[in-house]
Short mmCIF file of C-alpha atoms in Angstrom, two decimals:
data_model
loop_
_atom_site.label_atom_id
_atom_site.label_comp_id
_atom_site.label_asym_id
_atom_site.label_seq_id
_atom_site.Cartn_x
_atom_site.Cartn_y
_atom_site.Cartn_z
CA UNK J 1 -24.62 -0.61 10.16
CA UNK J 2 -23.48 2.32 8.00
CA UNK J 3 -19.89 2.26 6.76
CA UNK J 4 -17.85 4.93 4.94
CA UNK J 5 -14.67 4.26 2.93
CA UNK J 6 -12.44 7.24 2.15
CA UNK J 7 -10.52 7.11 -1.15
CA UNK J 8 -10.91 6.41 -4.86
CA UNK J 9 -8.42 3.77 -5.98
CA UNK J 10 -8.09 0.03 -6.41
CA UNK J 11 -7.41 -0.41 -2.70
CA UNK J 12 -10.70 1.32 -1.87
CA UNK J 13 -12.64 -0.81 -4.36
CA UNK J 14 -11.09 -3.85 -2.65
CA UNK J 15 -12.12 -2.56 0.80
CA UNK J 16 -15.68 -1.97 -0.44
CA UNK J 17 -15.77 -5.46 -1.99
CA UNK J 18 -14.60 -6.98 1.31
CA UNK J 19 -16.95 -4.93 3.51
CA UNK J 20 -19.89 -5.81 1.27
CA UNK J 21 -19.49 -9.41 2.46
CA UNK J 22 -20.52 -8.46 6.00
CA UNK J 23 -24.25 -9.03 6.61
CA UNK J 24 -24.34 -6.27 9.25
CA UNK J 25 -23.31 -3.60 6.73
CA UNK J 26 -26.61 -2.18 5.53
CA UNK J 27 -25.29 0.96 3.81
CA UNK J 28 -21.89 1.54 2.28
CA UNK J 29 -20.57 4.93 1.13
CA UNK J 30 -17.31 5.82 -0.67
CA UNK J 31 -15.83 9.30 -0.87
CA UNK J 32 -15.18 9.96 -3.69
CA UNK J 33 -14.95 6.38 -5.08
CA UNK J 34 -14.72 5.34 -8.73
CA UNK J 35 -16.87 3.58 -11.34
CA UNK J 36 -16.21 0.21 -9.69
CA UNK J 37 -17.20 1.26 -6.17
CA UNK J 38 -20.32 2.85 -7.64
CA UNK J 39 -21.62 -0.63 -8.50
CA UNK J 40 -21.30 -1.86 -4.90
CA UNK J 41 -21.83 1.27 -2.81
CA UNK J 42 -22.96 4.89 -2.95
CA UNK J 43 -20.26 7.24 -4.19
CA UNK J 44 -20.16 10.61 -2.42
CA UNK J 45 -18.75 13.66 -4.19
CA UNK J 46 -16.24 14.54 -1.49
CA UNK J 47 -12.49 14.69 -2.00
CA UNK J 48 -10.61 12.32 0.31
CA UNK J 49 -8.61 15.31 1.63
CA UNK J 50 -11.71 17.35 2.48
CA UNK J 51 -11.59 16.42 6.17
CA UNK J 52 -14.30 18.81 7.40
CA UNK J 53 -16.61 17.76 4.58
CA UNK J 54 -16.04 14.09 5.46
CA UNK J 55 -16.67 14.71 9.17
CA UNK J 56 -19.89 16.59 8.42
CA UNK J 57 -21.07 13.83 6.07
CA UNK J 58 -20.34 11.14 8.69
CA UNK J 59 -22.26 13.10 11.33
CA UNK J 60 -25.22 13.81 9.07
CA UNK J 61 -25.46 10.19 7.84
CA UNK J 62 -24.74 8.78 11.32
CA UNK J 63 -21.90 6.64 9.97
CA UNK J 64 -21.00 3.82 12.38
CA UNK J 65 -17.53 3.04 11.07
CA UNK J 66 -15.10 4.69 8.63
CA UNK J 67 -12.12 3.13 6.82
CA UNK J 68 -9.36 5.38 5.46
CA UNK J 69 -7.70 4.10 2.27
CA UNK J 70 -5.04 6.66 1.26
CA UNK J 71 -2.19 8.12 3.28
CA UNK J 72 -2.73 11.87 2.73
CA UNK J 73 -5.89 12.25 4.89
CA UNK J 74 -4.25 10.15 7.65
CA UNK J 75 -1.18 12.38 7.65
CA UNK J 76 -3.49 15.44 7.64
CA UNK J 77 -5.25 14.18 10.80
CA UNK J 78 -8.59 12.80 9.58
CA UNK J 79 -8.63 10.21 12.42
CA UNK J 80 -8.13 12.89 15.07
CA UNK J 81 -11.03 14.97 13.70
CA UNK J 82 -13.40 11.98 13.51
CA UNK J 83 -12.49 10.94 17.05
CA UNK J 84 -13.09 14.50 18.31
CA UNK J 85 -16.67 14.12 17.08
CA UNK J 86 -17.05 10.69 18.69
CA UNK J 87 -17.00 8.87 15.34
CA UNK J 88 -15.46 5.40 14.98
CA UNK J 89 -12.65 5.40 12.43
CA UNK J 90 -10.08 2.75 11.49
CA UNK J 91 -6.58 4.13 11.01
CA UNK J 92 -3.70 5.76 12.88
CA UNK J 93 -3.91 9.29 14.27
CA UNK J 94 -1.83 12.18 12.93
CA UNK J 95 1.11 11.57 15.27
CA UNK J 96 1.33 7.89 14.32
CA UNK J 97 0.86 8.69 10.61
CA UNK J 98 4.21 10.54 10.66
CA UNK J 99 5.74 7.09 10.15
CA UNK J 100 4.72 7.46 6.50
CA UNK J 101 4.31 11.22 6.27
CA UNK J 102 7.91 11.98 7.25
CA UNK J 103 10.79 9.79 6.12
CA UNK J 104 13.09 11.73 8.46
CA UNK J 105 10.83 10.90 11.43
CA UNK J 106 10.68 7.19 10.51
CA UNK J 107 14.42 6.84 9.81
CA UNK J 108 15.32 8.68 13.04
CA UNK J 109 12.94 6.43 14.98
CA UNK J 110 14.53 3.30 13.48
CA UNK J 111 18.03 4.55 14.27
CA UNK J 112 17.11 5.49 17.86
CA UNK J 113 15.42 2.14 18.63
CA UNK J 114 17.80 -0.06 16.60
CA UNK J 115 15.22 -1.24 14.08
CA UNK J 116 17.19 -2.66 11.11
CA UNK J 117 17.24 -0.28 8.15
CA UNK J 118 19.63 1.16 5.54
CA UNK J 119 22.32 3.66 6.55
CA UNK J 120 21.08 7.19 5.76
CA UNK J 121 21.48 10.95 6.05
CA UNK J 122 18.79 13.62 5.69
CA UNK J 123 19.32 17.03 4.06
CA UNK J 124 17.39 20.28 3.69
CA UNK J 125 20.17 21.79 1.56
CA UNK J 126 20.64 20.50 -2.00
CA UNK J 127 24.38 21.30 -2.13
CA UNK J 128 25.05 19.34 1.08
CA UNK J 129 23.05 16.42 -0.29
CA UNK J 130 25.06 16.44 -3.52
CA UNK J 131 28.34 16.51 -1.56
CA UNK J 132 27.21 13.47 0.43
CA UNK J 133 26.39 11.61 -2.80
CA UNK J 134 29.89 12.34 -4.14
CA UNK J 135 31.36 11.10 -0.87
CA UNK J 136 29.27 7.86 -0.75
CA UNK J 137 29.22 6.99 -4.46
CA UNK J 138 26.59 4.94 -6.32
CA UNK J 139 24.34 3.00 -6.47
CA UNK J 140 22.46 5.06 -3.88
CA UNK J 141 18.82 5.83 -3.07
CA UNK J 142 17.30 9.32 -3.01
CA UNK J 143 13.91 9.83 -1.32
CA UNK J 144 11.66 12.86 -1.06
CA UNK J 145 11.02 13.40 2.66
CA UNK J 146 7.22 13.72 2.45
CA UNK J 147 4.32 12.09 0.62
CA UNK J 148 4.86 11.63 -3.12
CA UNK J 149 2.21 9.03 -4.06
CA UNK J 150 4.75 6.19 -4.09
CA UNK J 151 6.87 7.94 -6.75
CA UNK J 152 9.33 9.95 -4.60
CA UNK J 153 11.99 7.23 -4.44
CA UNK J 154 14.80 7.19 -7.00
CA UNK J 155 17.25 4.27 -7.06
CA UNK J 156 20.24 5.89 -8.75
CA UNK J 157 22.73 3.66 -10.55
CA UNK J 158 25.25 6.49 -10.95
CA UNK J 159 26.31 9.63 -9.05
CA UNK J 160 25.03 11.76 -11.94
CA UNK J 161 21.60 10.14 -11.70
CA UNK J 162 21.52 10.68 -7.92
CA UNK J 163 22.52 14.35 -8.26
CA UNK J 164 19.84 14.84 -10.94
CA UNK J 165 17.31 13.28 -8.54
CA UNK J 166 18.25 15.73 -5.77
CA UNK J 167 17.90 18.65 -8.19
CA UNK J 168 14.56 17.35 -9.46
CA UNK J 169 13.20 16.92 -5.91
CA UNK J 170 14.72 19.93 -4.13
CA UNK J 171 15.40 22.53 -6.81
CA UNK J 172 12.70 21.82 -9.44
CA UNK J 173 10.24 20.89 -6.65
CA UNK J 174 8.74 18.02 -8.63
CA UNK J 175 6.93 16.77 -5.53
CA UNK J 176 6.22 20.22 -4.06
CA UNK J 177 6.66 20.50 -0.28
CA UNK J 178 7.29 16.74 -0.04
CA UNK J 179 10.75 17.49 -1.46
CA UNK J 180 11.78 20.27 0.95
CA UNK J 181 14.09 17.66 2.47
CA UNK J 182 15.62 14.50 1.08
CA UNK J 183 16.75 11.29 2.71
CA UNK J 184 19.73 9.64 1.05
CA UNK J 185 20.20 5.95 1.80
CA UNK J 186 22.65 3.18 1.06
CA UNK J 187 21.50 0.86 -1.70
CA UNK J 188 20.37 -2.49 -0.28
CA UNK J 189 20.70 -5.77 -2.16
CA UNK J 190 18.07 -8.51 -1.95
CA UNK J 191 14.43 -9.22 -2.68
CA UNK J 192 11.62 -6.90 -1.61
CA UNK J 193 8.49 -7.98 0.21
CA UNK J 194 5.72 -6.37 2.24
CA UNK J 195 4.41 -7.43 5.62
CA UNK J 196 1.23 -5.65 6.68
CA UNK J 197 -0.04 -6.02 10.23
CA UNK J 198 -3.19 -5.17 12.15
CA UNK J 199 -2.37 -3.50 15.48
CA UNK J 200 -4.28 -1.82 18.30
CA UNK J 201 -1.09 -0.35 19.78
CA UNK J 202 -0.45 -3.42 21.93
CA UNK J 203 -1.35 -6.61 20.03
CA UNK J 204 0.18 -7.09 16.56
CA UNK J 205 -1.28 -9.53 14.01
CA UNK J 206 0.81 -9.90 10.82
CA UNK J 207 -1.06 -10.51 7.56
CA UNK J 208 0.10 -12.84 4.79
CA UNK J 209 3.28 -11.47 3.24
CA UNK J 210 3.01 -10.04 -0.27
CA UNK J 211 5.30 -8.74 -3.00
CA UNK J 212 4.63 -5.58 -4.97
CA UNK J 213 6.19 -4.82 -8.38
CA UNK J 214 7.16 -1.14 -8.32
CA UNK J 215 8.97 -0.64 -11.63
CA UNK J 216 6.92 0.08 -14.74
CA UNK J 217 8.40 -2.63 -16.97
CA UNK J 218 9.22 -6.34 -16.92
CA UNK J 219 12.33 -7.45 -15.08
CA UNK J 220 12.03 -4.56 -12.60
CA UNK J 221 13.07 -2.03 -15.24
CA UNK J 222 11.93 1.55 -15.76
CA UNK J 223 10.67 4.26 -13.42
CA UNK J 224 9.02 3.67 -10.06
CA UNK J 225 5.23 3.56 -10.07
CA UNK J 226 2.53 3.24 -7.42
CA UNK J 227 2.73 -0.53 -8.10
CA UNK J 228 2.19 -2.63 -11.24
CA UNK J 229 0.95 -5.77 -9.55
CA UNK J 230 1.36 -8.02 -6.53
CA UNK J 231 1.02 -11.56 -5.28
CA UNK J 232 0.55 -13.24 -1.91
CA UNK J 233 1.73 -15.09 0.03
CA UNK J 234 5.34 -14.19 -0.87
CA UNK J 235 7.47 -17.35 -0.45
CA UNK J 236 10.59 -15.24 0.22
CA UNK J 237 9.04 -14.56 3.65
CA UNK J 238 9.45 -17.93 5.34
CA UNK J 239 7.89 -18.69 8.73
CA UNK J 240 11.29 -18.20 10.37
CA UNK J 241 11.78 -14.87 8.63
CA UNK J 242 8.27 -13.73 9.60
CA UNK J 243 9.11 -14.45 13.25
CA UNK J 244 12.22 -12.30 12.83
CA UNK J 245 10.12 -9.49 11.28
CA UNK J 246 7.60 -9.77 14.10
CA UNK J 247 10.17 -9.63 16.91
CA UNK J 248 12.74 -7.21 15.50
CA UNK J 249 10.63 -4.92 13.32
CA UNK J 250 6.87 -4.94 13.99
CA UNK J 251 7.08 -5.30 17.77
CA UNK J 252 10.02 -2.90 18.12
CA UNK J 253 8.24 -0.29 15.96
CA UNK J 254 5.04 -0.33 18.02
CA UNK J 255 7.07 -0.26 21.26
CA UNK J 256 9.29 2.55 19.95
CA UNK J 257 6.22 4.64 19.15
CA UNK J 258 4.84 3.94 22.65
CA UNK J 259 8.14 5.15 24.12
CA UNK J 260 7.61 8.36 22.12
CA UNK J 261 4.07 8.66 23.57
CA UNK J 262 2.34 7.52 20.37
CA UNK J 263 -0.27 4.73 20.15
CA UNK J 264 -0.54 3.26 16.66
CA UNK J 265 -3.93 1.77 15.76
CA UNK J 266 -4.74 0.46 12.30
CA UNK J 267 -2.62 -1.14 9.59
CA UNK J 268 1.16 -0.92 9.81
CA UNK J 269 2.86 -1.57 6.46
CA UNK J 270 6.52 -2.55 6.43
CA UNK J 271 8.32 -2.59 3.11
CA UNK J 272 11.26 -4.97 3.55
CA UNK J 273 14.50 -5.86 1.81
CA UNK J 274 15.43 -9.49 2.36
CA UNK J 275 18.94 -10.77 1.78
CA UNK J 276 18.94 -14.44 2.83
CA UNK J 277 18.34 -14.36 6.63
CA UNK J 278 18.92 -10.60 6.92
CA UNK J 279 15.92 -8.29 6.71
CA UNK J 280 15.80 -4.49 6.80
CA UNK J 281 13.01 -1.90 6.63
CA UNK J 282 12.88 0.03 3.35
CA UNK J 283 9.83 2.08 4.31
CA UNK J 284 6.79 2.27 6.52
CA UNK J 285 3.28 3.00 5.35
CA UNK J 286 0.34 3.53 7.69
CA UNK J 287 -2.45 1.87 5.69
CA UNK J 288 -3.16 -0.99 3.30
CA UNK J 289 -0.81 -0.99 0.32
CA UNK J 290 -2.10 -0.56 -3.20
CA UNK J 291 -1.92 -3.08 -4.95
CA UNK J 292 -1.02 -5.27 -1.93
CA UNK J 293 -4.59 -4.88 -0.61
CA UNK J 294 -5.87 -6.47 -3.85
CA UNK J 295 -4.10 -9.75 -2.99
CA UNK J 296 -4.13 -9.67 0.83
CA UNK J 297 -7.80 -8.83 1.48
CA UNK J 298 -9.20 -11.57 -0.84
CA UNK J 299 -7.20 -14.09 1.25
CA UNK J 300 -8.58 -12.78 4.56
CA UNK J 301 -11.20 -15.16 5.98
CA UNK J 302 -11.98 -13.25 9.18
CA UNK J 303 -14.51 -10.43 8.91
CA UNK J 304 -12.82 -7.05 8.36
CA UNK J 305 -15.44 -5.08 10.33
CA UNK J 306 -14.88 -7.35 13.33
CA UNK J 307 -11.10 -6.80 13.13
CA UNK J 308 -11.48 -3.02 12.75
CA UNK J 309 -13.82 -2.73 15.73
CA UNK J 310 -11.42 -4.81 17.87
CA UNK J 311 -8.49 -2.58 16.83
CA UNK J 312 -10.39 0.61 17.69
CA UNK J 313 -11.50 -0.82 21.06
CA UNK J 314 -7.99 -2.07 21.90
CA UNK J 315 -9.21 -5.67 21.98
CA UNK J 316 -7.34 -7.20 19.04
CA UNK J 317 -6.08 -10.06 21.24
CA UNK J 318 -9.69 -11.30 21.45
CA UNK J 319 -9.91 -11.89 17.68
CA UNK J 320 -8.56 -14.87 15.77
CA UNK J 321 -7.47 -13.75 12.31
CA UNK J 322 -7.58 -16.53 9.70
CA UNK J 323 -6.39 -16.74 6.09
CA UNK J 324 -7.32 -18.84 3.05
CA UNK J 325 -4.71 -21.42 2.08
CA UNK J 326 -4.59 -20.05 -1.48
CA UNK J 327 -2.45 -17.86 -3.70
CA UNK J 328 -3.57 -14.47 -5.01
CA UNK J 329 -2.09 -12.66 -8.03
CA UNK J 330 -3.00 -9.12 -9.12
CA UNK J 331 -1.95 -7.67 -12.48
CA UNK J 332 -2.33 -3.89 -12.78
CA UNK J 333 -3.48 -2.56 -16.15
CA UNK J 334 -2.24 1.01 -16.56
CA UNK J 335 -2.68 3.84 -19.05
CA UNK J 336 0.00 4.00 -21.75
CA UNK J 337 2.83 6.30 -20.64
CA UNK J 338 2.17 5.85 -16.91
CA UNK J 339 3.84 6.86 -14.55
CA UNK J 340 4.83 9.90 -16.62
CA UNK J 341 2.37 11.41 -19.13
CA UNK J 342 -0.75 9.51 -20.13
CA UNK J 343 -4.15 10.17 -21.64
CA UNK J 344 -7.50 9.39 -20.03
CA UNK J 345 -11.04 8.97 -21.36
CA UNK J 346 -10.28 5.71 -23.21
CA UNK J 347 -13.22 3.30 -23.31
CA UNK J 348 -12.71 0.06 -21.36
CA UNK J 349 -14.34 -3.10 -22.74
CA UNK J 350 -14.39 -6.80 -21.90
CA UNK J 351 -15.08 -6.74 -18.16
CA UNK J 352 -18.44 -8.47 -18.63
CA UNK J 353 -16.63 -11.48 -20.14
CA UNK J 354 -14.85 -12.27 -16.85
CA UNK J 355 -16.66 -14.50 -14.34
CA UNK J 356 -16.17 -14.27 -10.57
CA UNK J 357 -14.53 -17.70 -10.66
CA UNK J 358 -11.91 -16.46 -13.13
CA UNK J 359 -10.89 -13.18 -11.51
CA UNK J 360 -12.01 -10.17 -9.51
CA UNK J 361 -11.45 -6.89 -11.35
CA UNK J 362 -10.78 -4.07 -8.91
CA UNK J 363 -11.20 -0.67 -10.53
CA UNK J 364 -8.85 2.23 -9.76
CA UNK J 365 -8.61 5.04 -12.35
CA UNK J 366 -12.06 4.59 -13.89
CA UNK J 367 -15.14 6.75 -14.50
CA UNK J 368 -18.46 6.58 -16.32
CA UNK J 369 -18.94 8.86 -19.34
CA UNK J 370 -22.16 8.72 -21.39
CA UNK J 371 -22.90 5.29 -19.95
CA UNK J 372 -19.47 3.94 -20.94
CA UNK J 373 -16.65 2.83 -18.63
CA UNK J 374 -13.53 4.92 -19.37
CA UNK J 375 -10.01 5.37 -18.04
CA UNK J 376 -9.58 8.21 -15.54
CA UNK J 377 -6.12 7.70 -14.08
CA UNK J 378 -2.67 6.14 -14.40
CA UNK J 379 -3.41 2.78 -12.82
CA UNK J 380 -6.76 1.75 -14.25
CA UNK J 381 -7.57 -1.83 -13.14
CA UNK J 382 -6.22 -4.50 -10.80
CA UNK J 383 -7.07 -7.96 -12.12
CA UNK J 384 -6.87 -10.45 -9.24
CA UNK J 385 -7.03 -14.25 -9.53
CA UNK J 386 -7.11 -16.80 -6.71
CA UNK J 387 -5.82 -20.36 -7.02
CA UNK J 388 -3.98 -23.22 -5.39
CA UNK J 389 -0.53 -22.75 -6.93
CA UNK J 390 1.39 -19.75 -8.28
CA UNK J 391 1.77 -20.88 -11.89
CA UNK J 392 -1.92 -21.67 -12.43
CA UNK J 393 -3.03 -18.50 -10.61
CA UNK J 394 -0.70 -16.31 -12.66
CA UNK J 395 -2.02 -17.90 -15.86
CA UNK J 396 -5.60 -17.33 -14.72
CA UNK J 397 -4.93 -13.64 -13.98
CA UNK J 398 -3.35 -13.05 -17.41
CA UNK J 399 -6.15 -14.88 -19.22
CA UNK J 400 -8.58 -12.41 -17.60
CA UNK J 401 -6.31 -9.47 -18.53
CA UNK J 402 -6.39 -10.57 -22.18
CA UNK J 403 -10.19 -10.24 -22.23
CA UNK J 404 -9.99 -6.56 -21.27
CA UNK J 405 -9.19 -3.81 -23.73
CA UNK J 406 -8.58 -0.06 -23.73
CA UNK J 407 -6.39 2.07 -26.01
CA UNK J 408 -2.77 2.14 -24.88
CA UNK J 409 -3.26 -0.41 -22.08
CA UNK J 410 0.07 -1.26 -20.46
CA UNK J 411 0.88 -4.02 -17.99
CA UNK J 412 3.82 -6.10 -16.87
CA UNK J 413 3.88 -9.70 -18.05
CA UNK J 414 6.05 -11.07 -15.22
CA UNK J 415 3.93 -10.55 -12.09
CA UNK J 416 4.59 -13.48 -9.76
CA UNK J 417 7.59 -14.80 -11.70
CA UNK J 418 9.84 -14.51 -8.63
CA UNK J 419 7.45 -16.69 -6.61
CA UNK J 420 7.50 -19.42 -9.28
CA UNK J 421 11.29 -19.27 -9.50
CA UNK J 422 11.70 -19.50 -5.72
CA UNK J 423 9.24 -22.39 -5.35
CA UNK J 424 10.90 -24.27 -8.25
CA UNK J 425 14.36 -23.78 -6.74
CA UNK J 426 13.21 -25.17 -3.40
CA UNK J 427 11.73 -28.36 -4.90
#
């Protein structure tokens, strides 16, 4: 069986690592991949947004199954094009991908079908948006309407900060077309968590809940990033709460889309804000999260190819999805200065000192130069440890991190601290 993975980050390295475990997978390709995927699969020099190039490659190589990692090709309709050519591909079509591609679409859908979310207004005029901010006051949340690589959300503590965010997004066009409109939301209080789910448009199978760490610095300080680390399962999502999420969010979302004539197949990501028993949707994504994939997929016992084929065929109810009874912690090592300005081309050393038992190092922004492994992006590595309790697993992850070195390496030192605190408080 020939499998193609589209994308180049830590999530894609994780997908490749997981797919490699399937005996049926004889050839594995990644477009464009990174230095880590190159060790497990064949990297293909095709940009993940080059849809026609990807389709042609899949046809020429007779690819049996394709996995899409990032959101941009999904929003651009890569699934539709593959399906037109009779190619099997795992992910939602262009209509369904609007859930992530358009915050206005997703917020309007939630309002129409009474899916719990923050109060909001959308604006295509900067002056009107600023007036609304003055009317509502702060703290308040400003979001670029389109795709902004996880960085288009500004939690403003003051009106001035919120107004500056509107100007940055709409007037200065920091995120290009993604900022043609903004969504302005009430600020929600609570603890964030992510619940991913496999769905074939009818059956919905939630994955283990995880918690991402968006802010660049310890204690959830600093600017938003693509994610500085994650852990799973997230103890804030109790069994009772997960049932609530399933009934009132996951199920309602898939049914709402069906009402709109849209069948969602693939991975539905719900970013949640939890305040005791109350849970609201912060955002939808239409694919595995990054770095959530780096903690969720290592805990998945059931074969990923089997799940994907069942989703595509509309037979997810025939599959039993099982999970390891362990904890997973991922610490992201980033380039100094990320998520703003940072340098690349820094040599990475120490990976060979880490055994498989200690941690799995998923590569993201890496490349090979003159036979050396070097940094090639903002988020460079995701160091994932598995263990039986949070404290020991966190320690294990950080011990592996300490063996790795590159100039300017930056990482948070508190990944998983909320899980430890919650577990301790419940004992």
